[in-house]
mmCIF file of N, CA and C in Angstrom:
data_model
loop_
_atom_site.group_PDB
_atom_site.id
_atom_site.type_symbol
_atom_site.label_atom_id
_atom_site.label_comp_id
_atom_site.label_asym_id
_atom_site.label_seq_id
_atom_site.Cartn_x
_atom_site.Cartn_y
_atom_site.Cartn_z
ATOM 1 N N GLN A 1 -34.062 -4.628 -17.948
ATOM 2 C CA GLN A 1 -33.827 -4.842 -16.532
ATOM 3 C C GLN A 1 -33.014 -6.103 -16.314
ATOM 4 N N VAL A 2 -32.155 -6.051 -15.331
ATOM 5 C CA VAL A 2 -31.343 -7.204 -14.939
ATOM 6 C C VAL A 2 -31.481 -7.377 -13.430
ATOM 7 N N GLN A 3 -31.793 -8.572 -13.011
ATOM 8 C CA GLN A 3 -31.851 -8.887 -11.587
ATOM 9 C C GLN A 3 -30.639 -9.741 -11.238
ATOM 10 N N LEU A 4 -30.010 -9.417 -10.112
ATOM 11 C CA LEU A 4 -28.779 -10.091 -9.701
ATOM 12 C C LEU A 4 -28.917 -10.616 -8.281
ATOM 13 N N VAL A 5 -28.482 -11.855 -8.074
ATOM 14 C CA VAL A 5 -28.531 -12.455 -6.746
ATOM 15 C C VAL A 5 -27.182 -13.101 -6.458
ATOM 16 N N GLU A 6 -26.497 -12.597 -5.420
ATOM 17 C CA GLU A 6 -25.192 -13.132 -5.038
ATOM 18 C C GLU A 6 -25.353 -14.253 -4.010
ATOM 19 N N SER A 7 -24.349 -15.120 -3.974
ATOM 20 C CA SER A 7 -24.279 -16.156 -2.951
ATOM 21 C C SER A 7 -22.826 -16.570 -2.779
ATOM 22 N N GLY A 8 -22.552 -17.291 -1.699
ATOM 23 C CA GLY A 8 -21.222 -17.844 -1.499
ATOM 24 C C GLY A 8 -20.364 -17.156 -0.466
ATOM 25 N N GLY A 9 -20.857 -16.081 0.117
ATOM 26 C CA GLY A 9 -20.076 -15.412 1.142
ATOM 27 C C GLY A 9 -20.022 -16.237 2.421
ATOM 28 N N GLY A 10 -19.190 -15.779 3.361
ATOM 29 C CA GLY A 10 -19.083 -16.485 4.625
ATOM 30 C C GLY A 10 -17.853 -16.069 5.397
ATOM 31 N N LEU A 11 -17.537 -16.872 6.396
ATOM 32 C CA LEU A 11 -16.385 -16.632 7.259
ATOM 33 C C LEU A 11 -15.273 -17.605 6.894
ATOM 34 N N VAL A 12 -14.071 -17.078 6.711
ATOM 35 C CA VAL A 12 -12.937 -17.919 6.338
ATOM 36 C C VAL A 12 -11.688 -17.387 7.030
ATOM 37 N N GLN A 13 -10.757 -18.269 7.296
ATOM 38 C CA GLN A 13 -9.496 -17.837 7.898
ATOM 39 C C GLN A 13 -8.571 -17.243 6.843
ATOM 40 N N ALA A 14 -7.683 -16.393 7.295
ATOM 41 C CA ALA A 14 -6.692 -15.815 6.387
ATOM 42 C C ALA A 14 -5.932 -16.923 5.670
ATOM 43 N N GLY A 15 -5.736 -16.719 4.367
ATOM 44 C CA GLY A 15 -5.082 -17.726 3.547
ATOM 45 C C GLY A 15 -6.047 -18.680 2.877
ATOM 46 N N GLY A 16 -7.296 -18.644 3.294
ATOM 47 C CA GLY A 16 -8.300 -19.527 2.732
ATOM 48 C C GLY A 16 -8.894 -19.004 1.443
ATOM 49 N N SER A 17 -9.909 -19.734 0.960
ATOM 50 C CA SER A 17 -10.542 -19.410 -0.318
ATOM 51 C C SER A 17 -12.056 -19.408 -0.186
ATOM 52 N N LEU A 18 -12.683 -18.635 -1.035
ATOM 53 C CA LEU A 18 -14.133 -18.631 -1.188
ATOM 54 C C LEU A 18 -14.454 -18.394 -2.652
ATOM 55 N N ARG A 19 -15.598 -18.890 -3.079
ATOM 56 C CA ARG A 19 -16.076 -18.578 -4.423
ATOM 57 C C ARG A 19 -17.458 -17.955 -4.322
ATOM 58 N N LEU A 20 -17.567 -16.751 -4.842
ATOM 59 C CA LEU A 20 -18.848 -16.068 -4.902
ATOM 60 C C LEU A 20 -19.506 -16.338 -6.249
ATOM 61 N N SER A 21 -20.821 -16.413 -6.225
ATOM 62 C CA SER A 21 -21.595 -16.580 -7.447
ATOM 63 C C SER A 21 -22.613 -15.461 -7.550
ATOM 64 N N CYS A 22 -22.943 -15.122 -8.770
ATOM 65 C CA CYS A 22 -23.967 -14.106 -9.017
ATOM 66 C C CYS A 22 -24.823 -14.584 -10.179
ATOM 67 N N ALA A 23 -26.071 -14.878 -9.876
ATOM 68 C CA ALA A 23 -27.006 -15.331 -10.898
ATOM 69 C C ALA A 23 -27.788 -14.144 -11.436
ATOM 70 N N ALA A 24 -27.808 -14.022 -12.745
ATOM 71 C CA ALA A 24 -28.500 -12.911 -13.392
ATOM 72 C C ALA A 24 -29.750 -13.403 -14.103
ATOM 73 N N SER A 25 -30.728 -12.528 -14.169
ATOM 74 C CA SER A 25 -31.953 -12.845 -14.902
ATOM 75 C C SER A 25 -32.532 -11.555 -15.450
ATOM 76 N N GLY A 26 -33.378 -11.685 -16.430
ATOM 77 C CA GLY A 26 -34.103 -10.524 -16.911
ATOM 78 C C GLY A 26 -33.793 -10.088 -18.323
ATOM 79 N N ARG A 27 -32.616 -10.451 -18.845
ATOM 80 C CA ARG A 27 -32.310 -10.123 -20.225
ATOM 81 C C ARG A 27 -31.173 -11.028 -20.681
ATOM 82 N N THR A 28 -30.794 -10.879 -21.932
ATOM 83 C CA THR A 28 -29.734 -11.719 -22.486
ATOM 84 C C THR A 28 -28.423 -11.441 -21.760
ATOM 85 N N PHE A 29 -27.954 -12.404 -21.029
ATOM 86 C CA PHE A 29 -26.775 -12.244 -20.184
ATOM 87 C C PHE A 29 -25.522 -12.009 -20.990
ATOM 88 N N SER A 30 -25.467 -12.568 -22.161
ATOM 89 C CA SER A 30 -24.225 -12.527 -22.920
ATOM 90 C C SER A 30 -23.880 -11.133 -23.408
ATOM 91 N N SER A 31 -24.784 -10.188 -23.367
ATOM 92 C CA SER A 31 -24.486 -8.834 -23.835
ATOM 93 C C SER A 31 -24.186 -7.885 -22.687
ATOM 94 N N VAL A 32 -24.019 -8.426 -21.494
ATOM 95 C CA VAL A 32 -23.888 -7.611 -20.291
ATOM 96 C C VAL A 32 -22.491 -7.746 -19.697
ATOM 97 N N THR A 33 -21.869 -6.617 -19.415
ATOM 98 C CA THR A 33 -20.616 -6.615 -18.661
ATOM 99 C C THR A 33 -20.929 -6.819 -17.192
ATOM 100 N N MET A 34 -20.174 -7.702 -16.553
ATOM 101 C CA MET A 34 -20.402 -8.010 -15.145
ATOM 102 C C MET A 34 -19.209 -7.571 -14.302
ATOM 103 N N GLY A 35 -19.508 -7.060 -13.127
ATOM 104 C CA GLY A 35 -18.445 -6.616 -12.238
ATOM 105 C C GLY A 35 -18.700 -7.043 -10.805
ATOM 106 N N TRP A 36 -17.620 -7.072 -10.037
ATOM 107 C CA TRP A 36 -17.695 -7.292 -8.591
ATOM 108 C C TRP A 36 -17.107 -6.064 -7.892
ATOM 109 N N PHE A 37 -17.798 -5.656 -6.860
ATOM 110 C CA PHE A 37 -17.355 -4.531 -6.039
ATOM 111 C C PHE A 37 -17.442 -4.960 -4.581
ATOM 112 N N ARG A 38 -16.820 -4.176 -3.708
ATOM 113 C CA ARG A 38 -16.924 -4.479 -2.284
ATOM 114 C C ARG A 38 -16.945 -3.199 -1.468
ATOM 115 N N GLN A 39 -17.520 -3.327 -0.287
ATOM 116 C CA GLN A 39 -17.603 -2.179 0.614
ATOM 117 C C GLN A 39 -17.337 -2.650 2.028
ATOM 118 N N ALA A 40 -16.247 -2.149 2.592
ATOM 119 C CA ALA A 40 -15.893 -2.456 3.972
ATOM 120 C C ALA A 40 -16.559 -1.441 4.895
ATOM 121 N N PRO A 41 -16.732 -1.777 6.167
ATOM 122 C CA PRO A 41 -17.370 -0.848 7.106
ATOM 123 C C PRO A 41 -16.660 0.503 7.140
ATOM 124 N N GLY A 42 -17.422 1.568 6.990
ATOM 125 C CA GLY A 42 -16.864 2.904 7.052
ATOM 126 C C GLY A 42 -16.140 3.360 5.801
ATOM 127 N N LYS A 43 -16.177 2.547 4.751
ATOM 128 C CA LYS A 43 -15.479 2.902 3.514
ATOM 129 C C LYS A 43 -16.442 2.934 2.340
ATOM 130 N N GLY A 44 -15.990 3.538 1.255
ATOM 131 C CA GLY A 44 -16.808 3.580 0.057
ATOM 132 C C GLY A 44 -16.749 2.274 -0.712
ATOM 133 N N ARG A 45 -17.632 2.149 -1.655
ATOM 134 C CA ARG A 45 -17.660 0.947 -2.484
ATOM 135 C C ARG A 45 -16.508 1.007 -3.484
ATOM 136 N N GLU A 46 -15.778 -0.083 -3.590
ATOM 137 C CA GLU A 46 -14.617 -0.093 -4.472
ATOM 138 C C GLU A 46 -14.690 -1.225 -5.487
ATOM 139 N N PHE A 47 -14.084 -0.982 -6.616
ATOM 140 C CA PHE A 47 -14.037 -1.961 -7.695
ATOM 141 C C PHE A 47 -13.137 -3.124 -7.310
ATOM 142 N N VAL A 48 -13.550 -4.320 -7.696
ATOM 143 C CA VAL A 48 -12.746 -5.523 -7.459
ATOM 144 C C VAL A 48 -12.341 -6.165 -8.783
ATOM 145 N N ALA A 49 -13.325 -6.477 -9.622
ATOM 146 C CA ALA A 49 -13.038 -7.170 -10.870
ATOM 147 C C ALA A 49 -14.203 -6.989 -11.829
ATOM 148 N N ALA A 50 -13.926 -7.136 -13.137
ATOM 149 C CA ALA A 50 -14.980 -7.044 -14.141
ATOM 150 C C ALA A 50 -14.651 -7.957 -15.305
ATOM 151 N N SER A 51 -15.694 -8.394 -15.988
ATOM 152 C CA SER A 51 -15.554 -9.274 -17.137
ATOM 153 C C SER A 51 -16.416 -8.760 -18.269
ATOM 154 N N SER A 52 -15.839 -8.681 -19.456
ATOM 155 C CA SER A 52 -16.625 -8.298 -20.619
ATOM 156 C C SER A 52 -17.642 -9.377 -20.945
ATOM 157 N N TRP A 53 -18.560 -9.075 -21.840
ATOM 158 C CA TRP A 53 -19.688 -9.976 -22.042
ATOM 159 C C TRP A 53 -19.279 -11.300 -22.638
ATOM 160 N N LEU A 54 -18.191 -11.371 -23.356
ATOM 161 C CA LEU A 54 -17.713 -12.648 -23.866
ATOM 162 C C LEU A 54 -16.632 -13.244 -22.968
ATOM 163 N N GLY A 55 -16.239 -12.478 -21.946
ATOM 164 C CA GLY A 55 -15.215 -12.972 -21.046
ATOM 165 C C GLY A 55 -13.807 -12.817 -21.574
ATOM 166 N N GLY A 56 -13.657 -12.193 -22.733
ATOM 167 C CA GLY A 56 -12.340 -12.044 -23.312
ATOM 168 C C GLY A 56 -11.492 -10.986 -22.655
ATOM 169 N N SER A 57 -12.160 -10.035 -22.012
ATOM 170 C CA SER A 57 -11.447 -8.969 -21.300
ATOM 171 C C SER A 57 -11.827 -9.006 -19.835
ATOM 172 N N THR A 58 -10.819 -8.918 -18.986
ATOM 173 C CA THR A 58 -11.061 -8.864 -17.547
ATOM 174 C C THR A 58 -10.201 -7.760 -16.942
ATOM 175 N N TYR A 59 -10.758 -7.102 -15.948
ATOM 176 C CA TYR A 59 -10.037 -6.079 -15.198
ATOM 177 C C TYR A 59 -10.005 -6.503 -13.736
ATOM 178 N N TYR A 60 -8.920 -6.138 -13.044
ATOM 179 C CA TYR A 60 -8.813 -6.411 -11.615
ATOM 180 C C TYR A 60 -8.258 -5.184 -10.892
ATOM 181 N N ALA A 61 -8.691 -5.005 -9.676
ATOM 182 C CA ALA A 61 -8.057 -4.028 -8.807
ATOM 183 C C ALA A 61 -6.669 -4.546 -8.447
ATOM 184 N N ASP A 62 -5.729 -3.643 -8.276
ATOM 185 C CA ASP A 62 -4.359 -4.059 -7.944
ATOM 186 C C ASP A 62 -4.313 -4.871 -6.655
ATOM 187 N N SER A 63 -5.204 -4.551 -5.734
ATOM 188 C CA SER A 63 -5.188 -5.207 -4.424
ATOM 189 C C SER A 63 -5.590 -6.676 -4.480
ATOM 190 N N VAL A 64 -6.223 -7.101 -5.570
ATOM 191 C CA VAL A 64 -6.686 -8.487 -5.661
ATOM 192 C C VAL A 64 -6.051 -9.240 -6.818
ATOM 193 N N LYS A 65 -5.295 -8.547 -7.629
ATOM 194 C CA LYS A 65 -4.680 -9.189 -8.798
ATOM 195 C C LYS A 65 -3.821 -10.359 -8.351
ATOM 196 N N ASP A 66 -3.889 -11.433 -9.080
ATOM 197 C CA ASP A 66 -3.147 -12.678 -8.817
ATOM 198 C C ASP A 66 -3.722 -13.474 -7.648
ATOM 199 N N ARG A 67 -4.753 -12.970 -6.996
ATOM 200 C CA ARG A 67 -5.411 -13.729 -5.922
ATOM 201 C C ARG A 67 -6.866 -14.052 -6.278
ATOM 202 N N PHE A 68 -7.532 -13.129 -6.972
ATOM 203 C CA PHE A 68 -8.932 -13.304 -7.332
ATOM 204 C C PHE A 68 -9.044 -13.551 -8.835
ATOM 205 N N THR A 69 -10.057 -14.321 -9.209
ATOM 206 C CA THR A 69 -10.320 -14.581 -10.621
ATOM 207 C C THR A 69 -11.815 -14.449 -10.896
ATOM 208 N N ILE A 70 -12.148 -13.626 -11.872
ATOM 209 C CA ILE A 70 -13.538 -13.510 -12.301
ATOM 210 C C ILE A 70 -13.750 -14.396 -13.516
ATOM 211 N N SER A 71 -14.877 -15.065 -13.543
ATOM 212 C CA SER A 71 -15.223 -15.886 -14.693
ATOM 213 C C SER A 71 -16.735 -15.864 -14.859
ATOM 214 N N ARG A 72 -17.194 -16.308 -16.000
ATOM 215 C CA ARG A 72 -18.622 -16.294 -16.242
ATOM 216 C C ARG A 72 -19.012 -17.481 -17.090
ATOM 217 N N ASP A 73 -20.241 -17.920 -16.873
ATOM 218 C CA ASP A 73 -20.848 -18.983 -17.648
ATOM 219 C C ASP A 73 -22.124 -18.393 -18.246
ATOM 220 N N ASN A 74 -22.043 -17.967 -19.485
ATOM 221 C CA ASN A 74 -23.190 -17.306 -20.102
ATOM 222 C C ASN A 74 -24.375 -18.261 -20.281
ATOM 223 N N ALA A 75 -24.096 -19.526 -20.423
ATOM 224 C CA ALA A 75 -25.183 -20.498 -20.554
ATOM 225 C C ALA A 75 -26.008 -20.575 -19.275
ATOM 226 N N LYS A 76 -25.350 -20.326 -18.143
ATOM 227 C CA LYS A 76 -26.045 -20.353 -16.849
ATOM 228 C C LYS A 76 -26.366 -18.948 -16.345
ATOM 229 N N SER A 77 -26.000 -17.938 -17.116
ATOM 230 C CA SER A 77 -26.227 -16.542 -16.707
ATOM 231 C C SER A 77 -25.651 -16.277 -15.322
ATOM 232 N N THR A 78 -24.466 -16.754 -15.110
ATOM 233 C CA THR A 78 -23.832 -16.661 -13.794
ATOM 234 C C THR A 78 -22.396 -16.170 -13.943
ATOM 235 N N VAL A 79 -22.003 -15.292 -13.031
ATOM 236 C CA VAL A 79 -20.618 -14.840 -12.946
ATOM 237 C C VAL A 79 -20.067 -15.256 -11.590
ATOM 238 N N TYR A 80 -18.793 -15.582 -11.572
ATOM 239 C CA TYR A 80 -18.144 -16.077 -10.364
ATOM 240 C C TYR A 80 -16.969 -15.193 -9.977
ATOM 241 N N LEU A 81 -16.650 -15.211 -8.706
ATOM 242 C CA LEU A 81 -15.423 -14.577 -8.229
ATOM 243 C C LEU A 81 -14.730 -15.581 -7.322
ATOM 244 N N GLN A 82 -13.661 -16.171 -7.837
ATOM 245 C CA GLN A 82 -12.853 -17.090 -7.040
ATOM 246 C C GLN A 82 -11.829 -16.276 -6.272
ATOM 247 N N MET A 83 -11.872 -16.392 -4.959
ATOM 248 C CA MET A 83 -10.998 -15.606 -4.105
ATOM 249 C C MET A 83 -10.062 -16.541 -3.350
ATOM 250 N N ASN A 84 -8.783 -16.417 -3.624
ATOM 251 C CA ASN A 84 -7.756 -17.240 -2.971
ATOM 252 C C ASN A 84 -6.846 -16.369 -2.127
ATOM 253 N N SER A 85 -6.110 -17.004 -1.249
ATOM 254 C CA SER A 85 -5.146 -16.292 -0.388
ATOM 255 C C SER A 85 -5.794 -15.085 0.278
ATOM 256 N N LEU A 86 -6.951 -15.299 0.842
ATOM 257 C CA LEU A 86 -7.710 -14.195 1.432
ATOM 258 C C LEU A 86 -6.995 -13.580 2.622
ATOM 259 N N LYS A 87 -7.173 -12.277 2.744
ATOM 260 C CA LYS A 87 -6.549 -11.500 3.809
ATOM 261 C C LYS A 87 -7.640 -10.828 4.642
ATOM 262 N N PRO A 88 -7.344 -10.486 5.890
ATOM 263 C CA PRO A 88 -8.352 -9.782 6.703
ATOM 264 C C PRO A 88 -8.845 -8.500 6.038
ATOM 265 N N GLU A 89 -7.991 -7.827 5.284
ATOM 266 C CA GLU A 89 -8.420 -6.592 4.610
ATOM 267 C C GLU A 89 -9.365 -6.833 3.443
ATOM 268 N N ASP A 90 -9.603 -8.093 3.098
ATOM 269 C CA ASP A 90 -10.612 -8.425 2.084
ATOM 270 C C ASP A 90 -12.014 -8.474 2.686
ATOM 271 N N THR A 91 -12.110 -8.353 3.997
ATOM 272 C CA THR A 91 -13.409 -8.376 4.658
ATOM 273 C C THR A 91 -14.277 -7.221 4.185
ATOM 274 N N ALA A 92 -15.462 -7.544 3.692
ATOM 275 C CA ALA A 92 -16.369 -6.535 3.136
ATOM 276 C C ALA A 92 -17.667 -7.206 2.700
ATOM 277 N N VAL A 93 -18.634 -6.376 2.357
ATOM 278 C CA VAL A 93 -19.801 -6.866 1.636
ATOM 279 C C VAL A 93 -19.458 -6.803 0.151
ATOM 280 N N TYR A 94 -19.627 -7.908 -0.528
ATOM 281 C CA TYR A 94 -19.305 -7.995 -1.946
ATOM 282 C C TYR A 94 -20.582 -7.905 -2.767
ATOM 283 N N TYR A 95 -20.530 -7.052 -3.770
ATOM 284 C CA TYR A 95 -21.685 -6.809 -4.632
ATOM 285 C C TYR A 95 -21.372 -7.201 -6.067
ATOM 286 N N CYS A 96 -22.345 -7.808 -6.684
ATOM 287 C CA CYS A 96 -22.306 -8.087 -8.109
ATOM 288 C C CYS A 96 -23.028 -6.932 -8.811
ATOM 289 N N ALA A 97 -22.517 -6.553 -9.976
ATOM 290 C CA ALA A 97 -23.131 -5.455 -10.717
ATOM 291 C C ALA A 97 -23.081 -5.747 -12.209
ATOM 292 N N ALA A 98 -23.975 -5.068 -12.931
ATOM 293 C CA ALA A 98 -24.061 -5.290 -14.368
ATOM 294 C C ALA A 98 -24.272 -3.980 -15.100
ATOM 295 N N VAL A 99 -23.715 -3.927 -16.296
ATOM 296 C CA VAL A 99 -23.942 -2.787 -17.170
ATOM 297 C C VAL A 99 -24.050 -3.313 -18.599
ATOM 298 N N ILE A 100 -24.979 -2.762 -19.332
ATOM 299 C CA ILE A 100 -25.159 -3.151 -20.729
ATOM 300 C C ILE A 100 -24.217 -2.290 -21.548
ATOM 301 N N GLY A 101 -23.081 -2.871 -21.900
ATOM 302 C CA GLY A 101 -22.096 -2.094 -22.621
ATOM 303 C C GLY A 101 -20.700 -2.584 -22.351
ATOM 304 N N ARG A 102 -19.745 -1.737 -22.638
ATOM 305 C CA ARG A 102 -18.346 -2.146 -22.568
ATOM 306 C C ARG A 102 -17.861 -2.264 -21.135
ATOM 307 N N ILE A 103 -16.793 -3.007 -20.965
ATOM 308 C CA ILE A 103 -16.221 -3.259 -19.653
ATOM 309 C C ILE A 103 -15.704 -1.952 -19.034
ATOM 310 N N THR A 104 -15.900 -1.818 -17.738
ATOM 311 C CA THR A 104 -15.508 -0.608 -17.035
ATOM 312 C C THR A 104 -15.227 -0.917 -15.578
ATOM 313 N N ARG A 105 -14.370 -0.088 -14.964
ATOM 314 C CA ARG A 105 -14.081 -0.185 -13.531
ATOM 315 C C ARG A 105 -14.936 0.782 -12.715
ATOM 316 N N ARG A 106 -15.607 1.684 -13.385
ATOM 317 C CA ARG A 106 -16.285 2.780 -12.691
ATOM 318 C C ARG A 106 -17.606 2.354 -12.064
ATOM 319 N N THR A 107 -17.695 2.539 -10.757
ATOM 320 C CA THR A 107 -18.905 2.171 -10.031
ATOM 321 C C THR A 107 -20.124 2.872 -10.608
ATOM 322 N N SER A 108 -19.969 4.145 -10.963
ATOM 323 C CA SER A 108 -21.097 4.950 -11.422
ATOM 324 C C SER A 108 -21.662 4.488 -12.746
ATOM 325 N N GLU A 109 -20.916 3.688 -13.489
ATOM 326 C CA GLU A 109 -21.377 3.264 -14.812
ATOM 327 C C GLU A 109 -22.198 1.983 -14.769
ATOM 328 N N TYR A 110 -22.250 1.333 -13.621
ATOM 329 C CA TYR A 110 -23.036 0.107 -13.498
ATOM 330 C C TYR A 110 -24.478 0.448 -13.143
ATOM 331 N N ASP A 111 -25.403 -0.168 -13.861
ATOM 332 C CA ASP A 111 -26.817 0.166 -13.726
ATOM 333 C C ASP A 111 -27.579 -0.752 -12.777
ATOM 334 N N TYR A 112 -27.083 -1.968 -12.612
ATOM 335 C CA TYR A 112 -27.831 -2.955 -11.844
ATOM 336 C C TYR A 112 -26.930 -3.544 -10.768
ATOM 337 N N TRP A 113 -27.523 -3.751 -9.593
ATOM 338 C CA TRP A 113 -26.756 -4.223 -8.440
ATOM 339 C C TRP A 113 -27.497 -5.326 -7.703
ATOM 340 N N GLY A 114 -26.709 -6.267 -7.167
ATOM 341 C CA GLY A 114 -27.276 -7.268 -6.288
ATOM 342 C C GLY A 114 -27.380 -6.730 -4.870
ATOM 343 N N GLN A 115 -27.852 -7.575 -3.974
ATOM 344 C CA GLN A 115 -28.076 -7.156 -2.599
ATOM 345 C C GLN A 115 -26.819 -7.269 -1.738
ATOM 346 N N GLY A 116 -25.810 -7.947 -2.228
ATOM 347 C CA GLY A 116 -24.546 -8.084 -1.522
ATOM 348 C C GLY A 116 -24.458 -9.351 -0.695
ATOM 349 N N THR A 117 -23.233 -9.827 -0.509
ATOM 350 C CA THR A 117 -22.980 -10.984 0.333
ATOM 351 C C THR A 117 -21.751 -10.693 1.194
ATOM 352 N N GLN A 118 -21.842 -11.041 2.462
ATOM 353 C CA GLN A 118 -20.778 -10.713 3.409
ATOM 354 C C GLN A 118 -19.638 -11.721 3.311
ATOM 355 N N VAL A 119 -18.430 -11.193 3.228
ATOM 356 C CA VAL A 119 -17.215 -12.010 3.308
ATOM 357 C C VAL A 119 -16.407 -11.508 4.501
ATOM 358 N N THR A 120 -16.101 -12.405 5.413
ATOM 359 C CA THR A 120 -15.319 -12.054 6.597
ATOM 360 C C THR A 120 -14.096 -12.958 6.665
ATOM 361 N N VAL A 121 -12.940 -12.341 6.739
ATOM 362 C CA VAL A 121 -11.685 -13.081 6.797
ATOM 363 C C VAL A 121 -11.052 -12.835 8.161
ATOM 364 N N SER A 122 -10.899 -13.897 8.915
ATOM 365 C CA SER A 122 -10.323 -13.775 10.255
ATOM 366 C C SER A 122 -8.811 -13.983 10.210
ATOM 367 N N SER A 123 -8.131 -13.306 11.125
ATOM 368 C CA SER A 123 -6.659 -13.393 11.152
ATOM 369 C C SER A 123 -6.196 -14.531 12.032
#
């Protein structure tokens, strides 16, 4: 079992930055692939970014590439999502997720989910 708790969401103006954090507990963090997803009102949950368990491989959605950065600190069992140059279309609830295994973009392959944190970007 893996428990995930996100933090760091909030309200920011377009062009601003936020950093989300996700603290994991319950098993050895270093063997877990971590991902970030988001869900805007009226839309499905979509992939944002993922990091392999050693952090050597990262995936990004095209919509956030070059603006968002995923990183992890295995010693602290925490994964981060640094979000720069935020746009109103980035407004969503952001979820941290984990899967024991190889890195993936597929929502259905993640076994553990946090409760989500709201990010609102005003124009």
